[in-house]
Every structure is written in structure tokens, then in C-alpha cells.
Short mmCIF file of C-alpha atoms in Angstrom, two decimals:
data_model
loop_
_atom_site.label_atom_id
_atom_site.label_comp_id
_atom_site.label_asym_id
_atom_site.label_seq_id
_atom_site.Cartn_x
_atom_site.Cartn_y
_atom_site.Cartn_z
CA MET A 170 -22.10 -11.49 26.68
CA LYS A 171 -19.98 -10.90 23.48
CA PHE A 172 -17.09 -8.54 23.13
CA GLU A 173 -19.18 -5.90 21.54
CA ASN A 174 -21.17 -5.52 24.74
CA VAL A 175 -18.00 -5.23 26.93
CA LEU A 176 -16.67 -2.64 24.50
CA ALA A 177 -19.91 -0.67 24.67
CA ASP A 178 -19.73 -0.59 28.45
CA ILE A 179 -16.23 0.85 28.63
CA ASN A 180 -16.87 3.09 25.61
CA GLY A 181 -16.23 1.87 22.21
CA PHE A 182 -14.88 5.22 20.88
CA GLY A 183 -13.38 7.23 23.68
CA LYS A 184 -9.99 8.77 24.26
CA PHE A 185 -8.33 5.34 24.28
CA GLN A 186 -9.40 4.55 20.81
CA LYS A 187 -8.51 7.99 19.56
CA MET A 188 -5.01 7.51 20.98
CA ILE A 189 -4.53 4.25 18.98
CA ILE A 190 -5.75 6.03 15.72
CA ALA A 191 -3.33 8.99 16.28
CA ILE A 192 -0.33 6.79 16.98
CA ASN A 193 -0.99 4.68 13.90
CA PHE A 194 -1.47 7.71 11.76
CA LEU A 195 2.08 8.74 12.51
CA GLY A 196 3.56 5.26 12.07
CA ARG A 197 1.80 4.93 8.65
CA PHE A 198 3.03 8.11 7.27
CA THR A 199 6.10 6.55 5.68
CA LEU A 200 4.30 3.77 3.88
CA PRO A 201 2.98 5.50 0.85
CA CYS A 202 6.30 7.37 0.47
CA HIS A 203 8.21 4.02 0.14
CA PHE A 204 5.50 2.42 -1.98
CA VAL A 205 5.82 5.23 -4.76
CA LEU A 206 9.49 5.98 -4.02
CA ASN A 207 10.61 4.27 -7.07
CA ASN A 208 8.80 6.96 -9.27
CA PHE A 209 11.49 9.38 -8.10
CA ILE A 210 14.59 7.43 -7.13
CA ALA A 211 14.39 5.50 -10.28
CA ALA A 212 13.32 8.48 -12.40
CA ILE A 213 14.86 8.55 -15.96
CA PRO A 214 16.29 12.00 -16.66
CA ALA A 215 16.81 13.16 -20.17
CA HIS A 216 19.98 11.54 -21.38
CA HIS A 217 22.25 10.97 -24.40
CA CYS A 218 25.41 9.01 -25.18
CA ASP A 219 28.62 10.35 -23.59
CA ILE A 220 30.77 11.71 -26.28
CA SER A 221 33.25 13.48 -24.14
CA SER A 222 36.04 10.86 -25.02
CA LEU A 223 35.96 11.85 -28.70
CA ASP A 224 38.81 14.20 -29.36
CA ASP A 225 38.40 15.18 -33.04
CA PHE A 226 35.85 17.83 -32.60
CA LEU A 227 38.23 20.79 -33.27
CA ASN A 228 36.72 23.90 -31.72
CA LEU A 229 32.94 22.81 -31.84
CA SER A 230 30.57 23.91 -29.12
CA GLN A 231 28.74 21.36 -27.06
CA ALA A 232 25.54 21.70 -29.13
CA GLU A 233 27.51 21.14 -32.36
CA ARG A 234 29.28 18.15 -30.90
CA ILE A 235 25.84 16.66 -30.10
CA THR A 236 24.65 17.45 -33.56
CA VAL A 237 27.34 15.59 -35.47
CA SER A 238 27.62 12.68 -32.96
CA ILE A 239 24.07 11.85 -31.77
CA PRO A 240 21.25 11.01 -34.33
CA VAL A 241 17.81 12.77 -33.83
CA GLU A 242 14.56 11.01 -33.02
CA THR A 243 11.37 11.71 -34.91
CA ASP A 244 10.35 14.41 -32.30
CA GLY A 245 13.48 16.24 -32.73
CA SER A 246 15.33 15.30 -29.58
CA PRO A 247 18.71 13.59 -29.54
CA SER A 248 18.68 9.85 -29.26
CA SER A 249 18.84 8.45 -25.87
CA CYS A 250 20.58 5.19 -26.78
CA ARG A 251 22.35 5.63 -30.03
CA MET A 252 25.30 7.50 -31.45
CA PHE A 253 26.79 7.86 -34.85
CA ALA A 254 29.74 5.44 -35.58
CA LYS A 255 31.65 8.30 -36.95
CA PRO A 256 30.96 12.11 -36.57
CA GLN A 257 28.79 13.55 -39.35
CA TYR A 258 30.28 16.90 -39.93
CA HIS A 259 27.90 17.68 -42.88
CA LEU A 260 24.99 17.98 -40.44
CA LEU A 261 26.49 21.36 -39.25
CA LEU A 262 25.60 22.77 -42.57
CA ASN A 263 22.02 21.54 -42.53
CA SER A 264 21.00 19.61 -39.36
CA SER A 265 17.68 18.67 -41.03
CA ASP A 266 19.57 16.55 -43.66
CA ALA A 267 18.47 12.95 -43.54
CA THR A 268 21.50 10.65 -43.15
CA ASP A 269 21.88 6.93 -43.60
CA ALA A 270 24.99 7.02 -41.43
CA SER A 271 25.42 3.78 -39.30
CA THR A 272 24.76 4.13 -35.64
CA VAL A 273 25.99 2.05 -32.68
CA PRO A 274 24.98 1.82 -28.98
CA CYS A 275 26.49 4.26 -26.64
CA GLN A 276 30.20 3.39 -26.23
CA ASP A 277 31.22 5.23 -23.06
CA GLY A 278 28.09 5.48 -20.98
CA TRP A 279 25.56 8.40 -20.85
CA VAL A 280 25.25 11.98 -19.89
CA TYR A 281 22.21 12.94 -17.84
CA ASP A 282 20.28 16.07 -17.36
CA ASN A 283 20.37 16.92 -13.72
CA THR A 284 17.92 19.92 -13.89
CA THR A 285 15.10 17.97 -12.24
CA PHE A 286 17.01 15.33 -10.31
CA LYS A 287 20.49 15.79 -8.80
CA SER A 288 20.86 11.96 -8.76
CA THR A 289 18.82 8.81 -9.23
CA ILE A 290 19.67 5.30 -9.29
CA THR A 291 19.19 5.38 -13.11
CA SER A 292 22.07 7.82 -13.41
CA GLU A 293 24.10 6.16 -10.71
CA TRP A 294 24.16 2.67 -12.45
CA ASP A 295 23.11 3.80 -16.06
CA LEU A 296 19.78 1.92 -15.90
CA VAL A 297 18.56 3.09 -19.33
CA CYS A 298 18.33 1.61 -22.86
CA ASP A 299 19.20 -2.11 -22.82
CA ARG A 300 19.25 -1.89 -19.06
CA ARG A 301 15.68 -0.43 -18.68
CA ALA A 302 14.33 -3.57 -17.44
CA LYS A 303 16.68 -3.37 -14.31
CA ASN A 304 15.20 0.07 -13.73
CA LYS A 305 11.65 -1.30 -13.68
CA ALA A 306 12.79 -4.41 -11.78
CA THR A 307 13.61 -2.34 -8.67
CA ALA A 308 10.02 -1.61 -8.10
CA THR A 309 9.04 -5.19 -8.69
CA ILE A 310 11.85 -6.49 -6.38
CA PHE A 311 10.65 -4.14 -3.66
CA PHE A 312 7.08 -5.39 -4.09
CA VAL A 313 8.05 -9.00 -4.09
CA GLY A 314 9.58 -8.39 -0.60
CA VAL A 315 6.27 -6.71 0.41
CA MET A 316 4.38 -9.75 -0.91
CA PHE A 317 6.29 -12.37 1.11
CA GLY A 318 6.50 -10.05 4.05
CA ALA A 319 2.72 -9.87 4.13
CA ILE A 320 2.53 -13.67 4.48
CA ALA A 321 5.25 -13.76 7.16
CA PHE A 322 4.02 -10.75 9.26
CA GLY A 323 0.43 -11.78 9.02
CA SER A 324 1.09 -15.36 10.39
CA LEU A 325 3.48 -14.05 13.09
CA SER A 326 1.12 -11.28 14.17
CA ASP A 327 -1.54 -14.05 14.91
CA ARG A 328 0.97 -16.11 16.64
CA PHE A 329 2.83 -13.55 18.75
CA GLY A 330 0.52 -10.56 18.94
CA ARG A 331 0.10 -7.41 16.81
CA ARG A 332 1.94 -5.02 19.08
CA ILE A 333 5.29 -6.84 19.26
CA MET A 334 5.43 -7.49 15.70
CA LEU A 335 4.79 -3.82 14.88
CA LEU A 336 7.84 -2.85 16.77
CA VAL A 337 9.90 -5.48 14.89
CA SER A 338 8.61 -4.11 11.64
CA TYR A 339 9.37 -0.56 12.66
CA VAL A 340 13.00 -1.30 13.61
CA SER A 341 13.84 -3.83 10.85
CA GLY A 342 12.27 -1.69 8.07
CA MET A 343 14.04 1.41 9.24
CA LEU A 344 17.45 -0.45 9.31
CA PHE A 345 17.13 -1.95 5.88
CA ALA A 346 15.91 1.38 4.33
CA VAL A 347 18.65 3.29 5.78
CA ALA A 348 21.29 0.64 4.66
CA SER A 349 19.85 0.83 1.03
CA ALA A 350 20.52 4.52 0.97
CA PHE A 351 24.21 3.62 1.28
CA SER A 352 24.26 1.04 -1.40
CA THR A 353 27.32 1.01 -3.64
CA THR A 354 26.17 -1.38 -6.43
CA TYR A 355 22.87 -2.06 -8.07
CA VAL A 356 22.81 -5.72 -6.75
CA MET A 357 23.25 -4.56 -3.21
CA PHE A 358 20.60 -1.84 -3.51
CA ALA A 359 18.11 -4.40 -5.07
CA VAL A 360 18.79 -6.86 -2.15
CA LEU A 361 18.39 -4.21 0.52
CA ARG A 362 15.11 -2.98 -1.16
CA PHE A 363 13.71 -6.50 -1.08
CA PHE A 364 14.21 -6.68 2.56
CA THR A 365 12.97 -3.12 3.13
CA GLY A 366 9.76 -4.14 1.42
CA PHE A 367 9.65 -7.33 3.34
CA CYS A 368 10.04 -5.67 6.74
CA ILE A 369 7.96 -2.56 6.10
CA THR A 370 5.08 -4.78 5.14
CA GLY A 371 4.74 -5.49 8.80
CA ILE A 372 3.70 -1.90 9.27
CA VAL A 373 1.17 -2.24 6.43
CA ILE A 374 -0.07 -5.53 8.02
CA VAL A 375 0.08 -4.86 11.61
CA SER A 376 -0.96 -1.23 11.47
CA SER A 377 -3.81 -2.33 9.28
CA ALA A 378 -4.51 -4.67 12.22
CA LEU A 379 -4.16 -1.74 14.49
CA TYR A 380 -6.48 0.29 12.26
CA MET A 381 -8.56 -2.21 10.45
CA VAL A 382 -7.98 -5.26 12.72
CA MET A 383 -6.94 -3.74 16.04
CA SER A 384 -8.52 -0.27 15.84
CA VAL A 385 -11.62 -2.11 14.48
CA GLU A 386 -11.29 -4.66 17.21
CA TRP A 387 -11.19 -1.99 19.80
CA VAL A 388 -13.81 0.28 18.22
CA ASP A 389 -17.66 -0.28 18.34
CA ILE A 390 -19.74 -1.04 15.25
CA GLU A 391 -20.88 2.58 14.87
CA HIS A 392 -17.37 3.94 14.49
CA ARG A 393 -15.83 1.40 12.29
CA LYS A 394 -16.20 3.15 8.97
CA LEU A 395 -14.79 6.37 10.58
CA VAL A 396 -11.69 4.45 11.53
CA GLY A 397 -11.55 2.93 8.13
CA VAL A 398 -11.62 6.18 6.35
CA ILE A 399 -9.06 7.78 8.71
CA ASP A 400 -6.66 4.93 7.78
CA SER A 401 -7.17 5.64 4.16
CA LEU A 402 -6.62 9.32 4.69
CA SER A 403 -3.31 8.66 6.49
CA TRP A 404 -2.14 7.12 3.19
CA THR A 405 -3.50 10.09 1.23
CA PHE A 406 -1.67 12.57 3.72
CA GLY A 407 1.60 10.64 3.35
CA SER A 408 1.37 10.67 -0.53
CA THR A 409 0.55 14.39 -0.69
CA VAL A 410 3.36 15.44 1.55
CA PHE A 411 5.81 13.13 -0.23
CA ALA A 412 5.34 15.26 -3.46
CA ALA A 413 6.81 18.16 -1.43
CA ILE A 414 9.56 16.14 0.05
CA ALA A 415 10.59 14.77 -3.23
CA TYR A 416 10.57 18.35 -4.84
CA PHE A 417 13.12 19.73 -2.21
CA VAL A 418 15.12 16.42 -1.87
CA THR A 419 16.37 15.57 -5.29
CA ASP A 420 19.28 13.16 -4.33
CA TRP A 421 17.91 9.62 -4.21
CA ARG A 422 20.06 8.64 -1.18
CA TRP A 423 18.86 11.56 0.95
CA LEU A 424 15.25 11.03 -0.38
CA ILE A 425 15.27 7.44 1.07
CA LEU A 426 16.68 8.76 4.43
CA SER A 427 14.03 11.57 4.48
CA VAL A 428 11.04 9.38 4.07
CA THR A 429 12.26 6.79 6.53
CA SER A 430 13.07 9.10 9.31
CA PRO A 431 9.32 9.29 10.58
CA LEU A 432 9.80 5.75 11.79
CA ILE A 433 12.00 7.03 14.68
CA LEU A 434 9.01 8.78 16.11
CA ALA A 435 6.78 5.82 15.38
CA ILE A 436 9.32 3.64 17.59
CA ILE A 437 9.06 6.21 20.24
CA THR A 438 5.29 6.23 20.46
CA TRP A 439 5.07 2.53 20.25
CA ARG A 440 5.18 2.13 23.98
CA TRP A 441 1.65 3.51 24.24
CA MET A 442 0.22 1.04 21.79
CA PRO A 443 -2.00 -1.71 23.17
CA ASP A 444 -2.36 -5.23 21.90
CA SER A 445 -5.66 -6.42 20.51
CA ALA A 446 -7.86 -7.46 23.54
CA ARG A 447 -9.95 -9.75 21.00
CA TRP A 448 -6.82 -11.47 19.91
CA LEU A 449 -5.73 -11.93 23.58
CA ILE A 450 -9.15 -13.31 24.50
CA ALA A 451 -9.23 -15.55 21.51
CA ASN A 452 -5.78 -17.04 22.46
CA GLY A 453 -6.76 -17.64 26.06
CA LYS A 454 -4.72 -14.53 27.48
CA LEU A 455 -7.43 -13.28 29.68
CA GLU A 456 -5.24 -11.65 32.26
CA GLN A 457 -3.46 -9.49 29.52
CA ALA A 458 -6.71 -8.69 27.90
CA GLN A 459 -8.09 -7.50 31.22
CA THR A 460 -5.03 -5.26 31.77
CA TYR A 461 -5.71 -3.47 28.35
CA LEU A 462 -9.47 -3.42 29.06
CA LYS A 463 -8.95 -1.79 32.39
CA ARG A 464 -6.48 0.76 30.75
CA CYS A 465 -9.17 1.46 28.14
CA ALA A 466 -11.84 1.82 30.94
CA LYS A 467 -9.60 4.19 32.95
CA ILE A 468 -8.75 6.45 30.00
CA ASN A 469 -12.36 6.53 28.89
CA GLN A 470 -13.42 7.09 32.43
CA ARG A 471 -15.59 3.97 32.47
CA GLU A 472 -13.82 1.96 35.33
CA ASP A 473 -17.07 0.84 36.99
CA PHE A 474 -17.89 -1.41 33.92
CA ILE A 475 -14.63 -3.55 33.88
CA HIS A 476 -16.55 -6.39 35.67
CA THR A 477 -18.47 -6.96 32.52
CA LEU A 478 -15.59 -9.11 31.19
CA ASN A 479 -16.61 -12.44 32.38
CA GLU A 480 -14.29 -15.38 31.64
CA GLU A 481 -16.99 -18.03 31.19
CA VAL A 482 -19.09 -15.78 28.98
CA VAL A 483 -16.40 -14.41 26.77
CA PHE A 484 -14.70 -17.86 26.31
CA SER A 485 -17.84 -19.71 25.72
CA LYS A 486 -17.26 -19.92 21.93
CA THR A 487 -13.54 -19.44 21.71
CA GLU A 488 -11.17 -22.21 20.63
CA ARG A 489 -7.74 -21.79 22.48
CA ARG A 490 -5.44 -22.95 19.79
CA THR A 491 -3.00 -21.71 17.26
CA TYR A 492 -4.44 -20.83 13.85
CA THR A 493 -2.48 -20.87 10.58
CA TYR A 494 -3.11 -20.02 6.90
CA LEU A 495 -4.60 -23.45 6.51
CA ASP A 496 -7.59 -22.49 8.55
CA LEU A 497 -8.45 -20.01 5.83
CA VAL A 498 -9.32 -22.96 3.41
CA ARG A 499 -10.24 -25.87 5.79
CA THR A 500 -13.97 -25.12 5.73
CA PRO A 501 -16.20 -24.17 2.77
CA LYS A 502 -17.48 -20.63 3.79
CA MET A 503 -14.04 -19.58 4.70
CA ARG A 504 -12.55 -21.00 1.64
CA LYS A 505 -14.96 -18.92 -0.43
CA ILE A 506 -14.30 -15.74 1.46
CA ALA A 507 -10.46 -16.27 1.08
CA LEU A 508 -10.76 -17.02 -2.55
CA LYS A 509 -12.90 -13.94 -3.33
CA THR A 510 -11.16 -11.44 -1.17
CA GLY A 511 -7.79 -12.54 -2.34
CA LEU A 512 -8.71 -12.05 -6.04
CA LEU A 513 -10.49 -8.74 -5.14
CA TRP A 514 -7.18 -7.36 -3.55
CA LEU A 515 -5.25 -8.51 -6.56
CA CYS A 516 -7.52 -6.65 -9.01
CA ILE A 517 -7.65 -3.50 -6.77
CA ALA A 518 -3.90 -3.27 -6.13
CA THR A 519 -3.05 -3.84 -9.87
CA THR A 520 -5.48 -1.05 -10.92
CA PHE A 521 -4.48 1.31 -8.14
CA TYR A 522 -0.64 1.13 -8.65
CA GLY A 523 -0.85 0.69 -12.50
CA ILE A 524 -2.36 4.13 -12.46
CA SER A 525 0.17 5.45 -9.68
CA PHE A 526 3.40 4.17 -11.37
CA ASN A 527 2.33 5.88 -14.68
CA ILE A 528 3.34 9.07 -13.37
CA ALA A 529 5.31 10.24 -16.42
CA GLY A 530 2.47 9.60 -18.69
CA PHE A 531 0.07 12.36 -17.62
CA GLY A 532 1.74 15.22 -19.35
CA LEU A 533 2.57 17.38 -16.21
CA ASN A 534 5.96 17.48 -14.45
CA ILE A 535 6.55 14.52 -12.10
CA TYR A 536 5.96 16.48 -8.84
CA LEU A 537 2.62 18.02 -9.87
CA THR A 538 1.51 14.71 -11.14
CA GLN A 539 2.37 13.01 -7.84
CA PHE A 540 0.48 15.79 -5.92
CA THR A 541 -2.43 15.57 -8.23
CA TYR A 542 -2.66 11.83 -7.82
CA ALA A 543 -2.62 12.06 -4.14
CA ILE A 544 -4.94 14.99 -3.59
CA ILE A 545 -7.64 13.60 -5.84
CA GLU A 546 -7.86 10.72 -3.17
CA LEU A 547 -9.16 13.19 -0.65
CA PRO A 548 -12.75 13.85 -1.95
CA ALA A 549 -12.89 10.15 -3.20
CA LYS A 550 -12.25 8.81 0.42
CA LEU A 551 -14.58 11.39 2.07
CA SER A 552 -17.41 10.22 -0.24
CA VAL A 553 -16.57 6.72 0.83
CA TYR A 554 -17.22 7.86 4.49
CA TYR A 555 -20.74 8.86 3.41
CA LEU A 556 -21.43 5.84 1.22
CA LEU A 557 -20.30 2.97 3.43
CA ASP A 558 -23.55 3.38 5.61
CA LYS A 559 -25.78 4.71 2.90
CA ILE A 560 -25.33 1.98 0.36
CA GLY A 561 -23.10 -0.51 2.23
CA ARG A 562 -19.46 -1.78 1.82
CA ARG A 563 -20.24 -4.09 -1.14
CA SER A 564 -22.15 -1.49 -3.27
CA THR A 565 -19.39 1.19 -2.53
CA GLU A 566 -16.66 -1.47 -3.56
CA VAL A 567 -18.45 -2.52 -6.67
CA GLY A 568 -19.24 1.12 -7.75
CA ALA A 569 -15.72 2.38 -7.15
CA LEU A 570 -14.22 -0.34 -9.16
CA LEU A 571 -16.55 -0.18 -12.17
CA LEU A 572 -16.20 3.63 -12.37
CA SER A 573 -12.43 3.32 -12.08
CA ALA A 574 -12.72 0.84 -15.13
CA LEU A 575 -14.81 3.38 -17.03
CA CYS A 576 -12.35 6.08 -16.46
CA LEU A 577 -9.41 3.87 -17.50
CA GLY A 578 -11.39 3.08 -20.69
CA ILE A 579 -12.08 6.82 -21.54
CA ASN A 580 -8.38 7.57 -20.69
CA ILE A 581 -7.36 5.94 -23.92
CA VAL A 582 -8.82 8.79 -25.66
CA ILE A 583 -8.76 11.61 -23.05
CA THR A 584 -5.60 11.40 -20.87
CA ALA A 585 -6.65 13.71 -18.10
CA VAL A 586 -9.47 11.25 -16.97
CA ALA A 587 -6.62 9.12 -15.51
CA VAL A 588 -6.70 11.46 -12.48
CA ILE A 589 -10.48 10.72 -11.87
CA GLY A 590 -9.68 6.98 -12.25
CA LYS A 591 -7.10 7.25 -9.62
CA GLY A 592 -9.68 8.84 -7.27
CA PHE A 593 -12.13 5.95 -7.75
CA SER A 594 -9.30 3.40 -7.58
CA SER A 595 -8.31 4.90 -4.16
CA ALA A 596 -11.82 4.91 -3.04
CA SER A 597 -12.02 0.99 -3.73
CA PHE A 598 -8.80 0.64 -1.86
CA GLY A 599 -10.03 2.68 1.11
CA THR A 600 -13.14 0.45 1.25
CA VAL A 601 -11.57 -2.96 0.70
CA THR A 602 -9.33 -2.98 3.99
CA LEU A 603 -12.35 -2.25 6.24
CA TYR A 604 -14.59 -4.66 4.29
CA SER A 605 -12.14 -7.53 4.30
CA SER A 606 -11.43 -7.31 8.02
CA GLU A 607 -15.02 -7.43 8.78
CA LEU A 608 -15.40 -10.57 6.81
CA TYR A 609 -12.80 -12.59 8.64
CA PRO A 610 -13.30 -14.04 12.24
CA THR A 611 -10.98 -12.57 14.96
CA VAL A 612 -9.09 -15.98 15.35
CA VAL A 613 -7.78 -15.71 11.67
CA ARG A 614 -8.38 -12.13 10.99
CA GLN A 615 -4.67 -11.33 10.87
CA ASN A 616 -3.88 -14.37 8.74
CA GLY A 617 -6.64 -13.39 6.47
CA MET A 618 -5.36 -9.88 6.11
CA GLY A 619 -1.83 -11.22 5.58
CA TYR A 620 -3.09 -13.33 2.81
CA ASN A 621 -5.07 -10.59 1.16
CA SER A 622 -2.05 -8.27 1.49
CA PHE A 623 0.04 -10.96 -0.17
CA MET A 624 -2.40 -11.06 -3.10
CA GLY A 625 -2.44 -7.17 -3.27
CA ARG A 626 1.28 -6.91 -3.21
CA PHE A 627 1.45 -9.49 -6.07
CA GLY A 628 -0.79 -7.22 -7.98
CA VAL A 629 1.44 -4.31 -7.27
CA ALA A 630 4.56 -6.24 -8.23
CA VAL A 631 3.19 -7.03 -11.66
CA SER A 632 1.97 -3.36 -12.21
CA PRO A 633 5.19 -2.02 -13.54
CA LEU A 634 5.50 -5.02 -15.85
CA ILE A 635 2.07 -4.20 -17.16
CA LEU A 636 3.13 -0.65 -18.14
CA LEU A 637 5.97 -2.26 -20.12
CA LEU A 638 3.30 -3.62 -22.45
CA ASP A 639 3.23 -0.20 -24.08
CA GLU A 640 6.07 -1.43 -26.25
CA VAL A 641 3.52 -3.87 -27.81
CA TRP A 642 0.77 -1.41 -28.19
CA LYS A 643 0.70 2.01 -26.35
CA ASP A 644 -2.83 1.58 -25.23
CA LEU A 645 -2.52 -2.00 -24.03
CA PRO A 646 -1.65 -1.09 -20.36
CA GLN A 647 -4.81 0.92 -20.07
CA VAL A 648 -6.86 -2.03 -21.55
CA VAL A 649 -5.38 -4.53 -19.13
CA LEU A 650 -5.92 -2.13 -16.16
CA CYS A 651 -9.50 -1.54 -17.22
CA SER A 652 -10.30 -5.31 -17.46
CA THR A 653 -8.63 -5.85 -14.13
CA ALA A 654 -10.98 -3.25 -12.55
CA ILE A 655 -14.09 -4.68 -14.14
CA LEU A 656 -13.04 -8.15 -12.82
CA GLY A 657 -12.60 -6.79 -9.21
CA GLY A 658 -16.09 -5.24 -9.43
CA LEU A 659 -17.60 -8.55 -10.39
CA VAL A 660 -15.82 -10.43 -7.64
CA ALA A 661 -16.86 -7.71 -4.95
CA ARG A 662 -20.54 -8.22 -6.10
CA THR A 663 -20.53 -11.73 -4.82
CA LEU A 664 -19.31 -11.00 -1.32
CA ALA A 665 -21.66 -10.49 1.63
CA GLU A 666 -22.49 -7.07 2.97
CA THR A 667 -21.10 -6.37 6.52
CA ARG A 668 -22.65 -2.98 7.17
CA ASN A 669 -23.93 -2.61 10.92
CA ARG A 670 -22.78 -6.25 11.66
CA CYS A 671 -21.03 -7.57 14.63
CA LEU A 672 -17.59 -8.96 13.87
CA PRO A 673 -17.41 -12.81 13.74
CA GLU A 674 -15.14 -14.13 16.49
CA THR A 675 -14.61 -17.88 15.44
CA ILE A 676 -14.71 -19.85 12.11
CA GLU A 677 -17.86 -21.47 13.40
CA ASP A 678 -19.50 -17.97 13.46
CA VAL A 679 -18.91 -17.82 9.67
CA GLU A 680 -19.81 -21.53 8.98
CA GLU A 681 -22.86 -22.17 11.33
CA THR A 682 -25.52 -20.55 9.08
CA THR A 683 -26.12 -20.64 5.39
CA ASP A 684 -24.44 -17.27 4.77
CA ILE A 685 -22.44 -14.68 6.68
CA ASP A 686 -25.12 -12.18 6.36
CA GLY A 687 -27.42 -14.56 8.30
CA VAL A 688 -24.65 -14.91 10.99
CA ASN A 689 -24.20 -11.27 11.42
CA LYS A 690 -27.93 -10.48 11.32
CA ASN A 691 -28.50 -12.94 14.11
CA LYS A 692 -25.60 -11.43 16.09
CA GLN A 693 -26.77 -7.87 15.47
CA THR A 694 -30.26 -8.85 16.76
CA ASN A 695 -28.80 -10.60 19.89
CA THR A 696 -26.67 -7.63 20.54
CA LYS A 697 -29.53 -5.14 20.40
CA ASN A 698 -31.62 -7.41 22.66
CA GLN A 699 -28.79 -7.72 25.21
CA LYS A 700 -28.25 -3.89 25.30
CA ALA A 701 -32.01 -3.37 25.74
CA ASN A 702 -31.95 -5.83 28.79
CA VAL A 703 -29.08 -3.90 30.32
#
């Protein structure tokens, strides 16, 4: 008897599973906030050179001082990075007079407009003009931490269990995030943001385990897609609420503390979170697995069926050994899955965050843009719920990516289409987590998701750098993102369909037949026959 049969007997989607989903929804709220936090804490307010040290202005007003000291850009606004070497008083008579007066970089720092933001790291450490790269680097540094954290927590979760590593991530992520809010130098902030990203990734990886790997491992086949969509909606909910939080909290230090505070509730509710029974069984920890299965049966009012967990049957195909990332590439079928899913995650993450980080390029104020980008995900992900069973995981993934690419191409001409592209991109992200988790066998599923997340976060890390390509050609970032989405669609097309398939338990389940569809079809048929016999 396979685990699906045991799960069916004790109710594969009862109160126990809904409790897991609710607790994870709370814990995942802070994730989208931190992932797009840089859009606000590193926002660049309007600024110009500080001219307060110049004392030869006589009785000029502030506007007149700016006129004679700061050159004007082609759009009529004061230059952000240059000032006249000497005041040009003749401009007071006719400010439109062209002048060939020499200019120099800002000598005494900058003055910032604090109308929108009371304080940002940009204004705190003058990350503008020739220091603009440092501003963009803060996002990249954070996601490099996320990238390496994905590998670390993916491996540790398969070695020590999902539950304990979730607590480690909650506590360490909160401590580093809070510490970063009290940074006194840019270097200190960058280092702490790296470790915040590293630790908070555990929430992404392990809660994905608890939604896509743990909730999916606890949930029957029929409800997997529902769990997957709820997971995606938790991200949408966090992104939407974050727009309101950022609107009212305009100091970067307090904003970090505000979006980190929900982790306190997540730590409190952690005690009710179970570990994965599949993982425990796969690692030979039958007694602990039975404890959680009994708990599940009791909460779901199915205690009479706990005897269906038979050690000899459940362990008949389970290797009791430690698995590593090397197991993802030791065998040919697993190697192909790892290569394809890794490239797919890279393409999806690059596209999704390339659009998300371009928050200032839409033409609306930054808060309304963030809200619009977030709320467009709602209809996109609800449509995914319908499409996952109607046309399957693979077709949904391919279609979402290609439509996202189409919107990015049109966006070069019609800017507003970027919002629709964001919706399709979020639909592809909402699909890929569920899809990937169903492709990997239980014994390496967490390693597989850790590896995929690493590839995805690598894509996120390069997204801010792709946006810098607008200095070469203003539409080049859109072209790169469009091409990336097309590549992702082509890769997704080569993966096997997993709709209505039993999860593979071991690497042999993936390797034993000519394709994974064949493996799962055989399993599905066997499961139906066993249920009929029962």
C-alpha cells in the first residue's frame, strides 16, 4: 500500500491539512514584502546638489539660488548630479538662456525631496549619481544571500526535517532583518541584508515544503492544485498589503521592522506545525511518522484507519539513507529533470522580478504601481486554479510564459501592457512551484526544490542588473526579459505532465520506466485498483 492510500483513509484534506495551510499562510506573509522591499527602502527621491555652503548668494530666494547654481536637464528639471563651477547670475534675467558654463559633480552632497519618503538608504548614504550602482547592488546582495540560502536550507531540510529548519529560518531571519534596520553604515547594511536573505530563504524553501512539499505531501492528489494556488495567493496577499504598509511607513528603518514583525506570530504558531510524514517514512523514522499520522487521523476524525500504516508495505521501496544534491544528477532521468526545472525557474524568476523591480517605469506613483502589480496577480492565479486540471500543469506553464513574453514585447510600444505581463508572469510562478514539486521524488524533493530556488534566486539577483541595460538602449531590458520568457516556455514544453499523478517516492520510481508519465500512469492505475479493492 502506498502513502496515498494511507492518506486517503485518514482524509487527505481535512481539518489537519487546513490547519497547516492556515499557519503557513501567516508565516509566508513577510516574504513578498522583503523581496520587493528594495523598491521602497532604496527608492531614489528627487535630488540636486547641496548648495547651502555657498555664501555669495546675497538675498536670493531658494528657487533663485538653484537657478544660478544648478544646470537644467532637457526636461526642465534641475540636474541631479551636476552643478555650475561658479554661480551663473545672468540666468536670473533669462533662465532659458543657453549657457556653456562649466559644471562639476556635486561638491557637498545632495539635497533630497522628502515629500514621498521621509528617509531611504539612498538619502541616508547618498547612493545616487556615481554611487547609483551601490543602490542597485543592495537588491542583488540580498538575492545572492537568498540564492545561497536556498541551497543550504534545501539540503538541511532533507537532512534534519522540514519543521525544525522552518523554526531556524523564522528566528534567524527575524534577527538579521531587525539588525539591518539599525545599520549605521552602508557596508553594515549590505552584510546584514545578505544574511537576512540567506536566512529568510529557509521560509521560502521550507514553507514551500510545507505548502508544495509538505502540504502537498500531506494532501491527496485531488486537492494538490488548491494548495498550490493558495500558496500563490499568500504571496499576492502579502504584496498587496505591503503597498499600504509602505504608504504609511515612509522611514526605511521602520518599514523593515514593520514587514518583519509578522514573524513573531509565525514563531508562536510554529508549535502546531507537523513534520512531513513522507519525509519521516523515507528516512526510516516510522515511529515519528505514526505520531503525526495519528494526530492527523484524530483531528480529521479518522482514528479507526491508522492501522493502514504498515511498516513492511510502506518501506518496501524506500531506501533508508541520506540523500544529497548529487542525487539530483546521478541518474539520467533525474539529471534531465534537474537541468530543465532549474533553467525554467531561472527564466521565470528573471522575468517576474524584472517586471516587479521596474516599479518606477510605469508612470504611476510608486505605491499605486506596487498595488497594481500585486492585485493583477489575483485573477491570474485564480485562472491557474481552473486551468491546472483543464489543460494540465505543463500547458498552463507554457501558455503563461509565452503570453508574458508577448506582453513584454508589446510593452516596448504600449507601456500599460506591463501590468498584464506581470499577471501572466505571476501565473507562471504560481504554477511552477507545484509543478516542480510533483516532478521530484520524496527522498530528494526538498533538495530539488532547494536547487530550483537557487536557480530562481540567481535569476532574481541579475534582474536589477538587467534593468541597468537601459543605459545602453532604453528598450533593451524589455527585449532581454521577453527573450527569457520565451526560453522558459520552450523549456517547460519538454517536461512531463503531472496532472492527477501520484507523487514519486524514490529515485527508482522516476528511473524505472521510459518516462515519468509512464511511472505516474502506472501508479495512478494501481492506486485506483487498490481503492476499488478496499
